[in-house]
Amino acid sequence: MPPVVLALRRLPAPRLTGLGAGLFASAVMLTVGFLDLLLLDGSPVAYGLLFLPVSALTALWVRTADLVTAPISVPIAFAVGVLPIAGGTGGLGGQAMAVVTALAVHAGWLYGGTLVAGVIASVRKVRDMGRRQRRARTATGTTGTVKSTGTTAAVTPVAPVAKSTKSAKAAKAR
């Protein structure tokens, strides 16, 4: 296997709830924002570049049941993390205007990270749906229903459903 794949497999694979994924992304982006302000004087390019892997990790680490929260919590985390690097002056109003301006100016990074999280969450959901269908097919063995009787299972075929009242009357007449 390529070394990149081996390195990715060594990464931890925690399963965060929807709230936990949002808190994780927000805390990491706030930390990135403060470090960016401290080390790089609030570079928006560095902040945006670091936002993309945080978005990917959030979408990878959220539980399957909470996949819909990943593309929602990532933009919130971007807004939380942009607070330190927005550079507003003049009190609360000035800071709020600086944050809104920073969100508007750096919307490309915001959309890109949201797209990354959305694509990863969608792929994970499609793969999960495929796994469930395979499990359901192997559990029934056919398209019938499974009736469990103790230790064995009996498969009974499912009757076709009538599409209209005429076809239902025709089925009864037979």
PDB file of C-alpha atoms in Angstrom:
ATOM      1  CA  MET A   1       0.000   0.000   0.000  1.00  0.00           C
ATOM      2  CA  PRO A   2       1.107   3.572  -0.587  1.00  0.00           C
ATOM      3  CA  PRO A   3       2.614   5.312   2.443  1.00  0.00           C
ATOM      4  CA  VAL A   4      -0.145   7.955   2.395  1.00  0.00           C
ATOM      5  CA  VAL A   5      -2.820   5.285   2.858  1.00  0.00           C
ATOM      6  CA  LEU A   6      -0.866   3.682   5.690  1.00  0.00           C
ATOM      7  CA  ALA A   7      -0.461   7.055   7.403  1.00  0.00           C
ATOM      8  CA  LEU A   8      -4.183   7.774   7.078  1.00  0.00           C
ATOM      9  CA  ARG A   9      -5.080   4.401   8.566  1.00  0.00           C
ATOM     10  CA  ARG A  10      -2.972   5.188  11.637  1.00  0.00           C
ATOM     11  CA  LEU A  11      -5.016   8.295  12.376  1.00  0.00           C
ATOM     12  CA  PRO A  12      -7.559   7.927  15.157  1.00  0.00           C
ATOM     13  CA  ALA A  13     -11.144   7.342  14.115  1.00  0.00           C
ATOM     14  CA  PRO A  14     -13.286   8.733  16.930  1.00  0.00           C
ATOM     15  CA  ARG A  15     -17.035   8.887  16.477  1.00  0.00           C
ATOM     16  CA  LEU A  16     -18.302  12.263  17.636  1.00  0.00           C
ATOM     17  CA  THR A  17     -21.934  13.189  18.104  1.00  0.00           C
ATOM     18  CA  GLY A  18     -23.300  16.080  16.090  1.00  0.00           C
ATOM     19  CA  LEU A  19     -22.796  18.473  18.992  1.00  0.00           C
ATOM     20  CA  GLY A  20     -19.340  17.053  19.695  1.00  0.00           C
ATOM     21  CA  ALA A  21     -18.307  17.510  16.067  1.00  0.00           C
ATOM     22  CA  GLY A  22     -19.471  21.115  16.141  1.00  0.00           C
ATOM     23  CA  LEU A  23     -17.627  21.787  19.379  1.00  0.00           C
ATOM     24  CA  PHE A  24     -14.510  20.077  18.043  1.00  0.00           C
ATOM     25  CA  ALA A  25     -14.513  22.146  14.856  1.00  0.00           C
ATOM     26  CA  SER A  26     -15.254  25.391  16.724  1.00  0.00           C
ATOM     27  CA  ALA A  27     -12.537  24.825  19.326  1.00  0.00           C
ATOM     28  CA  VAL A  28      -9.942  23.897  16.718  1.00  0.00           C
ATOM     29  CA  MET A  29     -10.798  26.858  14.486  1.00  0.00           C
ATOM     30  CA  LEU A  30     -10.724  29.276  17.417  1.00  0.00           C
ATOM     31  CA  THR A  31      -7.292  27.919  18.348  1.00  0.00           C
ATOM     32  CA  VAL A  32      -6.166  28.207  14.720  1.00  0.00           C
ATOM     33  CA  GLY A  33      -7.439  31.788  14.633  1.00  0.00           C
ATOM     34  CA  PHE A  34      -5.501  32.785  17.737  1.00  0.00           C
ATOM     35  CA  LEU A  35      -2.336  31.022  16.521  1.00  0.00           C
ATOM     36  CA  ASP A  36      -2.721  32.664  13.126  1.00  0.00           C
ATOM     37  CA  LEU A  37      -3.026  36.058  14.788  1.00  0.00           C
ATOM     38  CA  LEU A  38      -0.022  35.376  17.014  1.00  0.00           C
ATOM     39  CA  LEU A  39       2.331  33.800  14.474  1.00  0.00           C
ATOM     40  CA  LEU A  40       1.254  35.125  11.070  1.00  0.00           C
ATOM     41  CA  ASP A  41      -0.435  38.420  11.961  1.00  0.00           C
ATOM     42  CA  GLY A  42      -3.912  37.196  10.957  1.00  0.00           C
ATOM     43  CA  SER A  43      -3.178  35.738   7.525  1.00  0.00           C
ATOM     44  CA  PRO A  44      -6.504  34.797   5.904  1.00  0.00           C
ATOM     45  CA  VAL A  45      -4.826  32.402   3.468  1.00  0.00           C
ATOM     46  CA  ALA A  46      -3.243  30.372   6.269  1.00  0.00           C
ATOM     47  CA  TYR A  47      -6.538  30.383   8.164  1.00  0.00           C
ATOM     48  CA  GLY A  48      -8.437  29.208   5.083  1.00  0.00           C
ATOM     49  CA  LEU A  49      -5.909  26.507   4.266  1.00  0.00           C
ATOM     50  CA  LEU A  50      -6.124  25.154   7.805  1.00  0.00           C
ATOM     51  CA  PHE A  51      -9.919  25.292   7.691  1.00  0.00           C
ATOM     52  CA  LEU A  52     -10.100  22.701   4.896  1.00  0.00           C
ATOM     53  CA  PRO A  53      -8.522  19.793   6.846  1.00  0.00           C
ATOM     54  CA  VAL A  54     -10.554  20.684   9.933  1.00  0.00           C
ATOM     55  CA  SER A  55     -13.678  20.439   7.765  1.00  0.00           C
ATOM     56  CA  ALA A  56     -12.580  17.065   6.429  1.00  0.00           C
ATOM     57  CA  LEU A  57     -11.764  15.698   9.880  1.00  0.00           C
ATOM     58  CA  THR A  58     -15.085  16.897  11.251  1.00  0.00           C
ATOM     59  CA  ALA A  59     -16.955  15.080   8.482  1.00  0.00           C
ATOM     60  CA  LEU A  60     -14.830  11.955   8.927  1.00  0.00           C
ATOM     61  CA  TRP A  61     -15.127  11.788  12.704  1.00  0.00           C
ATOM     62  CA  VAL A  62     -18.847  12.456  13.132  1.00  0.00           C
ATOM     63  CA  ARG A  63     -21.074   9.445  13.802  1.00  0.00           C
ATOM     64  CA  THR A  64     -23.033   7.967  10.918  1.00  0.00           C
ATOM     65  CA  ALA A  65     -26.318   8.899  12.564  1.00  0.00           C
ATOM     66  CA  ASP A  66     -25.209  12.559  12.785  1.00  0.00           C
ATOM     67  CA  LEU A  67     -23.701  12.978   9.312  1.00  0.00           C
ATOM     68  CA  VAL A  68     -26.084  15.793   8.430  1.00  0.00           C
ATOM     69  CA  THR A  69     -24.550  17.987  11.142  1.00  0.00           C
ATOM     70  CA  ALA A  70     -21.057  18.083   9.615  1.00  0.00           C
ATOM     71  CA  PRO A  71     -21.821  20.508   6.753  1.00  0.00           C
ATOM     72  CA  ILE A  72     -23.865  22.624   9.181  1.00  0.00           C
ATOM     73  CA  SER A  73     -21.342  22.908  12.009  1.00  0.00           C
ATOM     74  CA  VAL A  74     -18.321  23.618   9.808  1.00  0.00           C
ATOM     75  CA  PRO A  75     -19.417  27.114   8.677  1.00  0.00           C
ATOM     76  CA  ILE A  76     -20.297  27.962  12.280  1.00  0.00           C
ATOM     77  CA  ALA A  77     -16.785  26.901  13.297  1.00  0.00           C
ATOM     78  CA  PHE A  78     -15.338  29.118  10.548  1.00  0.00           C
ATOM     79  CA  ALA A  79     -17.257  32.098  11.925  1.00  0.00           C
ATOM     80  CA  VAL A  80     -16.127  31.353  15.490  1.00  0.00           C
ATOM     81  CA  GLY A  81     -12.492  31.052  14.431  1.00  0.00           C
ATOM     82  CA  VAL A  82     -12.498  34.229  12.357  1.00  0.00           C
ATOM     83  CA  LEU A  83     -13.183  36.342  15.479  1.00  0.00           C
ATOM     84  CA  PRO A  84      -9.506  36.772  16.438  1.00  0.00           C
ATOM     85  CA  ILE A  85      -8.262  37.580  12.938  1.00  0.00           C
ATOM     86  CA  ALA A  86     -11.143  39.880  11.885  1.00  0.00           C
ATOM     87  CA  GLY A  87      -9.325  42.922  13.268  1.00  0.00           C
ATOM     88  CA  GLY A  88     -12.250  45.020  14.369  1.00  0.00           C
ATOM     89  CA  THR A  89     -11.863  48.153  16.478  1.00  0.00           C
ATOM     90  CA  GLY A  90     -14.312  50.433  18.212  1.00  0.00           C
ATOM     91  CA  GLY A  91     -16.188  48.156  20.547  1.00  0.00           C
ATOM     92  CA  LEU A  92     -18.767  45.467  19.923  1.00  0.00           C
ATOM     93  CA  GLY A  93     -20.244  47.114  16.813  1.00  0.00           C
ATOM     94  CA  GLY A  94     -16.853  47.501  15.176  1.00  0.00           C
ATOM     95  CA  GLN A  95     -15.933  43.889  15.976  1.00  0.00           C
ATOM     96  CA  ALA A  96     -19.259  42.629  14.592  1.00  0.00           C
ATOM     97  CA  MET A  97     -18.776  44.583  11.360  1.00  0.00           C
ATOM     98  CA  ALA A  98     -15.224  43.239  11.026  1.00  0.00           C
ATOM     99  CA  VAL A  99     -16.469  39.647  11.444  1.00  0.00           C
ATOM    100  CA  VAL A 100     -19.224  40.143   8.848  1.00  0.00           C
ATOM    101  CA  THR A 101     -16.724  41.709   6.459  1.00  0.00           C
ATOM    102  CA  ALA A 102     -14.219  38.885   7.016  1.00  0.00           C
ATOM    103  CA  LEU A 103     -16.934  36.293   6.352  1.00  0.00           C
ATOM    104  CA  ALA A 104     -17.918  38.055   3.133  1.00  0.00           C
ATOM    105  CA  VAL A 105     -14.353  38.527   1.901  1.00  0.00           C
ATOM    106  CA  HIS A 106     -13.266  34.973   2.727  1.00  0.00           C
ATOM    107  CA  ALA A 107     -16.461  33.275   1.524  1.00  0.00           C
ATOM    108  CA  GLY A 108     -14.450  31.134  -0.898  1.00  0.00           C
ATOM    109  CA  TRP A 109     -12.689  29.360   1.958  1.00  0.00           C
ATOM    110  CA  LEU A 110     -16.004  29.055   3.784  1.00  0.00           C
ATOM    111  CA  TYR A 111     -17.744  27.509   0.778  1.00  0.00           C
ATOM    112  CA  GLY A 112     -14.777  25.257   0.054  1.00  0.00           C
ATOM    113  CA  GLY A 113     -14.676  23.821   3.571  1.00  0.00           C
ATOM    114  CA  THR A 114     -18.431  23.368   3.602  1.00  0.00           C
ATOM    115  CA  LEU A 115     -18.211  21.601   0.249  1.00  0.00           C
ATOM    116  CA  VAL A 116     -15.461  19.310   1.552  1.00  0.00           C
ATOM    117  CA  ALA A 117     -17.547  18.401   4.606  1.00  0.00           C
ATOM    118  CA  GLY A 118     -20.675  17.934   2.513  1.00  0.00           C
ATOM    119  CA  VAL A 119     -18.993  15.670  -0.032  1.00  0.00           C
ATOM    120  CA  ILE A 120     -17.358  13.518   2.641  1.00  0.00           C
ATOM    121  CA  ALA A 121     -20.615  13.243   4.607  1.00  0.00           C
ATOM    122  CA  SER A 122     -22.552  12.374   1.440  1.00  0.00           C
ATOM    123  CA  VAL A 123     -20.082   9.681   0.406  1.00  0.00           C
ATOM    124  CA  ARG A 124     -20.151   8.200   3.901  1.00  0.00           C
ATOM    125  CA  LYS A 125     -23.968   8.192   3.872  1.00  0.00           C
ATOM    126  CA  VAL A 126     -24.182   6.521   0.453  1.00  0.00           C
ATOM    127  CA  ARG A 127     -21.680   3.854   1.537  1.00  0.00           C
ATOM    128  CA  ASP A 128     -23.663   3.265   4.735  1.00  0.00           C
ATOM    129  CA  MET A 129     -26.908   2.891   2.774  1.00  0.00           C
ATOM    130  CA  GLY A 130     -25.238   0.356   0.468  1.00  0.00           C
ATOM    131  CA  ARG A 131     -23.957  -1.634   3.441  1.00  0.00           C
ATOM    132  CA  ARG A 132     -27.440  -1.707   4.958  1.00  0.00           C
ATOM    133  CA  GLN A 133     -28.969  -2.932   1.704  1.00  0.00           C
ATOM    134  CA  ARG A 134     -26.359  -5.691   1.394  1.00  0.00           C
ATOM    135  CA  ARG A 135     -27.005  -6.762   4.989  1.00  0.00           C
ATOM    136  CA  ALA A 136     -30.742  -6.801   4.397  1.00  0.00           C
ATOM    137  CA  ARG A 137     -30.338  -8.861   1.216  1.00  0.00           C
ATOM    138  CA  THR A 138     -28.049 -11.401   2.872  1.00  0.00           C
ATOM    139  CA  ALA A 139     -30.338 -11.628   5.913  1.00  0.00           C
ATOM    140  CA  THR A 140     -33.404 -12.489   3.829  1.00  0.00           C
ATOM    141  CA  GLY A 141     -31.715 -14.458   1.088  1.00  0.00           C
ATOM    142  CA  THR A 142     -34.512 -13.391  -1.311  1.00  0.00           C
ATOM    143  CA  THR A 143     -36.951 -10.549  -1.622  1.00  0.00           C
ATOM    144  CA  GLY A 144     -39.307 -12.213   0.862  1.00  0.00           C
ATOM    145  CA  THR A 145     -39.760 -11.559   4.546  1.00  0.00           C
ATOM    146  CA  VAL A 146     -37.952 -13.389   7.316  1.00  0.00           C
ATOM    147  CA  LYS A 147     -39.929 -15.056  10.081  1.00  0.00           C
ATOM    148  CA  SER A 148     -37.773 -16.210  12.944  1.00  0.00           C
ATOM    149  CA  THR A 149     -38.842 -19.374  14.758  1.00  0.00           C
ATOM    150  CA  GLY A 150     -36.338 -19.932  17.523  1.00  0.00           C
ATOM    151  CA  THR A 151     -33.010 -20.927  16.038  1.00  0.00           C
ATOM    152  CA  THR A 152     -33.995 -21.063  12.364  1.00  0.00           C
ATOM    153  CA  ALA A 153     -35.584 -18.573  10.041  1.00  0.00           C
ATOM    154  CA  ALA A 154     -38.255 -19.298   7.444  1.00  0.00           C
ATOM    155  CA  VAL A 155     -38.545 -17.146   4.345  1.00  0.00           C
ATOM    156  CA  THR A 156     -42.061 -16.487   3.066  1.00  0.00           C
ATOM    157  CA  PRO A 157     -42.572 -14.712  -0.223  1.00  0.00           C
ATOM    158  CA  VAL A 158     -44.284 -11.349  -0.176  1.00  0.00           C
ATOM    159  CA  ALA A 159     -47.599 -11.080  -2.028  1.00  0.00           C
ATOM    160  CA  PRO A 160     -47.676  -8.510  -4.807  1.00  0.00           C
ATOM    161  CA  VAL A 161     -49.472  -5.284  -4.046  1.00  0.00           C
ATOM    162  CA  ALA A 162     -52.419  -4.357  -6.272  1.00  0.00           C
ATOM    163  CA  LYS A 163     -51.888  -1.127  -8.170  1.00  0.00           C
ATOM    164  CA  SER A 164     -55.537  -0.160  -8.641  1.00  0.00           C
ATOM    165  CA  THR A 165     -58.990  -1.234  -7.526  1.00  0.00           C
ATOM    166  CA  LYS A 166     -59.621  -2.996 -10.854  1.00  0.00           C
ATOM    167  CA  SER A 167     -56.514  -5.122 -10.479  1.00  0.00           C
ATOM    168  CA  ALA A 168     -57.406  -5.797  -6.827  1.00  0.00           C
ATOM    169  CA  LYS A 169     -60.862  -7.075  -7.876  1.00  0.00           C
ATOM    170  CA  ALA A 170     -59.255  -9.191 -10.595  1.00  0.00           C
ATOM    171  CA  ALA A 171     -56.834 -10.678  -8.055  1.00  0.00           C
ATOM    172  CA  LYS A 172     -59.741 -11.539  -5.723  1.00  0.00           C
ATOM    173  CA  ALA A 173     -61.676 -13.201  -8.515  1.00  0.00           C
ATOM    174  CA  ARG A 174     -58.808 -15.603  -9.211  1.00  0.00           C
TER     175      ARG A 174
END
